[in-house]
Amino acid sequence: MSVSVLAREVKTLLESHFDFVWVEGEISNLARPASGHWYFSLKDDNAQVRCAMFRRANQRLRFTPENGDAVRLRARVSLYEARGDFQLIVEFLEPAGAGALQARFEALRAKLEAEGLFAAERKRPLPTAPAHLGIITSATGAALHDMLTVLRRRCPLIRVSVLPVPVQGVEAAPAVCAAIARANRWHESGAIPFDALIVGRGGGSLEDLWAFNEESVARAIAGSALPVVSAVGHETDITIADLVADQRAPTPSAAAELLSPDQADWRLRLAQLDEALTRSAARRLRDAGRELAHLRARLKHPGTLLRERAQRLDDLEGRLARAQAVAFQRERRRLDRLTDRLLRRDPRPRLARLGDRLDGAERRLRQAMQHGLARRQD
């Protein structure tokens, strides 16, 4: 059996006998060649083993390991045939103890989500043009420098108050909570009228960022009367503070951009508004001019209007006089007809005739009486 055959059979035996294994140890002899693959040794007090982590695997990591880091890794057991070296092909790597931290993270996440602290409807809107920002971060970290650089570039008129806190270790979470409470007190008292707060730090491992996964910090952010932007770590880092904040920024620089209107954008916007206002004013002036011309055409000179009104009054007076004359003639004819009818029905002629008849009868009666008396005397 040749050495190559032996090495191949040993490799086959190792890879078939072992499934993925979890191993903890300390990194040493870390090498990162231009190929993008990582090579290192994993050791403890009594032994060490060579490890290889190829580029496709290490690109998924959320932190960059260094020599001396205590880590926990998931790997396949294999053999490097060219040297006959037993080695681990690493698929996943995390800081030692990260598994327990991840379990705590998921438990707290589920608890706060059940309470509604992540709900979109409780998120406060961010100011569009803040005058004063509070930044809660380390006074010596690169994150603060990055945020101040962005704010000076984009909108130097924004005032900034830095509330320095440790962002790592056991003192970090209480300090962050105290700073949030202090900023709210200053705002409520009018001492410093903040428009919003940025809470954040630069990148790091899960352990480094753990202060922003503490329940106390989450509740301090949720209880803040001021809008809070969380800017913890890099884009791939998600913390409880990110989930409970009113807005999550992938990096501290992005948080500064989020809260600072760009002067160039504002100048462009003002120019656009000025142009739109000018066009609107010109259009309204043209419309008003056309309306005025239309009204002017309809509006006559007062003298002309008075003459027209006088002429119409004369015409109405003439029509009224003619109407009165016609009505008078019509009533006069009616009166004449009534008078004629009344005259035809006058009782005086009949009474005269009756009187004549009565006189005749009276004469005849006297004559008859006289004739009767005369006969009796004879």
Coordinates of N, CA and C in Angstrom, one line a residue, residues 312-322:
R312 N -84.6 103.8 -21.3 CA -85.5 102.8 -21.0 C -86.6 103.3 -20.1
L313 N -86.3 104.3 -19.2 CA -87.3 104.8 -18.3 C -88.4 105.6 -19.2
D314 N -87.8 106.4 -20.2 CA -88.8 107.1 -21.1 C -89.7 106.1 -21.8
D315 N -89.1 105.1 -22.3 CA -89.9 104.1 -23.0 C -90.9 103.4 -22.1
L316 N -90.5 103.2 -20.9 CA -91.5 102.6 -19.9 C -92.6 103.6 -19.6
E317 N -92.3 104.9 -19.5 CA -93.3 105.9 -19.2 C -94.3 106.0 -20.3
G318 N -93.7 106.0 -21.6 CA -94.6 106.0 -22.8 C -95.5 104.9 -22.8
R319 N -95.0 103.7 -22.6 CA -95.8 102.5 -22.6 C -96.9 102.5 -21.5
L320 N -96.5 103.1 -20.3 CA -97.5 103.3 -19.2 C -98.6 104.2 -19.6
A321 N -98.2 105.4 -20.2 CA -99.2 106.4 -20.6 C -100.2 105.8 -21.6
R322 N -99.6 105.0 -22.6 CA -100.5 104.4 -23.6 C -101.4 103.4 -23.0

